[in-house]
Amino acid sequence: MDRNTLPAVAEELLREIKKAFQETSQGIDTFSSRLKFIFGPSAVPALDLVDQRSVTQVRSPSGRTLYQVLGSSGKLYTCYSSCHFCTCPAFGFSVLQKSESLLCKHILAVYLSQAMGACQELAVSEEQLTNILLAEEEDEG
């Protein structure tokens, strides 16, 4: 599987959730069994993060965007939805190394928050966004 794309079934489910929330604001319960089937053990914790409004879209004036997710441990993780990447250890291990999961709970929470219109929003300067990116690089190094 190309790590830059989700399987079509996952993309379709996220589109259905977005459409349902835009048209009827129906509850996520309608989709919970399919979310669990496709995303496995990441589904329920991701929904909890969405319920807690833990996802923040960080946007600079140039339009560069990233997401920060406040994890259940209280640590802040940076997610890049354009390439399906999260800075958490679970993503590196379960998704990249072992290919056990499609996504970690943080990046799934980003996609669900986008679909449900539940993202917090934070406007930052280009310099602030660069500092966030550099801080992540230092954490990894």
Coordinates of C-alpha atoms in Angstrom, one line a residue:
M1 CA 0.0 0.0 0.0
D2 CA 1.3 3.5 -0.8
R3 CA 1.7 5.2 2.5
N4 CA 0.6 8.5 1.0
T5 CA -3.0 7.3 0.2
L6 CA -5.6 5.6 2.2
P7 CA -7.5 2.6 0.8
A8 CA -10.5 3.5 -1.2
V9 CA -12.9 2.0 1.4
A10 CA -11.4 4.3 4.1
E11 CA -11.6 7.4 1.9
E12 CA -15.2 6.6 1.0
L13 CA -16.2 6.1 4.7
L14 CA -14.7 9.5 5.6
R15 CA -16.5 11.1 2.7
E16 CA -19.8 9.5 3.9
I17 CA -19.2 10.8 7.4
K18 CA -18.5 14.3 6.1
K19 CA -21.6 14.3 3.9
A20 CA -23.8 13.0 6.8
F21 CA -22.6 15.7 9.1
Q22 CA -23.0 18.5 6.6
E23 CA -26.5 17.4 5.6
T24 CA -28.1 16.1 8.8
S25 CA -25.6 16.5 11.7
Q26 CA -26.4 12.8 12.4
G27 CA -24.4 11.1 15.2
I28 CA -21.2 9.2 14.6
D29 CA -22.8 6.1 16.1
T30 CA -24.2 5.3 12.6
F31 CA -20.6 4.8 11.4
S32 CA -18.9 3.3 14.5
S33 CA -19.0 -0.3 13.4
R34 CA -17.5 0.5 10.0
L35 CA -14.9 2.7 11.6
K36 CA -13.9 -0.1 13.9
F37 CA -13.8 -2.6 11.1
I38 CA -11.6 -0.4 8.8
F39 CA -9.4 1.3 11.4
G40 CA -9.3 -1.4 14.1
P41 CA -8.2 -0.4 17.6
S42 CA -7.5 3.2 16.6
A43 CA -11.2 4.0 16.0
V44 CA -12.6 4.3 19.6
P45 CA -9.6 6.3 21.0
A46 CA -9.8 8.6 17.9
L47 CA -13.5 9.2 18.5
D48 CA -12.7 10.1 22.2
L49 CA -10.1 12.6 21.0
V50 CA -12.7 14.2 18.7
D51 CA -15.3 14.3 21.5
Q52 CA -12.7 16.1 23.7
R53 CA -12.1 18.6 20.8
S54 CA -8.4 17.7 21.0
V55 CA -7.6 18.5 17.3
T56 CA -6.4 21.9 16.3
Q57 CA -5.8 23.0 12.7
V58 CA -2.8 25.3 12.6
R59 CA -2.7 27.6 9.5
S60 CA -0.3 30.2 8.4
P61 CA -1.1 33.2 6.2
S62 CA 0.4 31.4 3.2
G63 CA -2.1 28.6 3.6
R64 CA 0.4 26.0 5.0
T65 CA -1.5 23.8 7.4
L66 CA -0.7 21.2 9.9
Y67 CA -2.7 19.7 12.8
Q68 CA -1.9 19.3 16.4
V69 CA -3.6 16.7 18.5
L70 CA -3.5 16.7 22.3
G71 CA -3.1 13.0 23.1
S72 CA -4.7 11.2 26.0
S73 CA -1.3 11.3 27.7
G74 CA -1.3 15.1 27.6
K75 CA 1.5 15.2 24.9
L76 CA 0.9 17.3 21.8
Y77 CA 1.5 15.5 18.5
T78 CA 1.8 17.1 15.1
C79 CA -0.1 15.5 12.2
Y80 CA 0.3 16.1 8.5
S81 CA -3.0 15.1 6.8
S82 CA -1.6 15.6 3.3
C83 CA 0.8 12.7 3.7
H84 CA -1.0 10.7 6.4
F85 CA 1.8 11.2 9.0
C86 CA 1.9 11.7 12.8
T87 CA 4.8 12.3 15.1
C88 CA 3.6 9.8 17.8
P89 CA 5.6 6.6 18.6
A90 CA 2.6 4.4 17.8
F91 CA 2.5 5.7 14.2
G92 CA 6.2 5.0 13.7
F93 CA 5.9 1.5 15.2
S94 CA 2.4 0.2 14.3
V95 CA 1.9 1.9 11.0
L96 CA 5.4 2.4 9.4
Q97 CA 7.5 -0.5 10.8
K98 CA 5.0 -3.2 11.4
S99 CA 2.1 -2.2 9.0
E100 CA -0.4 -3.4 11.6
S101 CA -2.6 -0.3 11.3
L102 CA -3.6 2.1 8.6
L103 CA -3.3 5.1 11.0
C104 CA -2.7 6.0 14.6
K105 CA -5.5 7.4 16.7
H106 CA -4.2 11.0 16.3
I107 CA -4.3 11.2 12.5
L108 CA -7.6 9.3 12.4
A109 CA -8.9 11.9 14.9
V110 CA -7.7 14.6 12.5
Y111 CA -9.7 13.1 9.6
L112 CA -12.8 12.6 11.7
S113 CA -12.6 16.1 13.1
Q114 CA -12.3 17.4 9.5
A115 CA -15.3 15.4 8.4
M116 CA -17.4 16.3 11.4
G117 CA -16.4 20.0 11.5
A118 CA -15.0 19.6 14.9
C119 CA -11.5 21.1 14.5
Q120 CA -10.3 23.9 16.7
E121 CA -8.6 26.6 14.6
L122 CA -5.4 28.5 15.2
A123 CA -3.9 31.1 13.0
V124 CA -0.2 31.5 13.3
S125 CA 2.6 33.5 11.6
E126 CA 4.9 31.9 9.1
E127 CA 7.6 32.1 11.7
Q128 CA 5.5 30.4 14.4
L129 CA 4.6 27.6 12.0
T130 CA 8.3 27.2 11.1
N131 CA 9.1 27.0 14.8
I132 CA 6.6 24.3 15.3
L133 CA 8.1 22.3 12.5
L134 CA 11.7 22.8 13.8
A135 CA 10.7 21.8 17.3
E136 CA 9.3 18.5 15.9
E137 CA 12.5 17.9 14.0
E138 CA 14.6 18.4 17.2
D139 CA 12.3 16.0 19.1
E140 CA 12.9 13.3 16.5
G141 CA 16.7 13.9 16.3

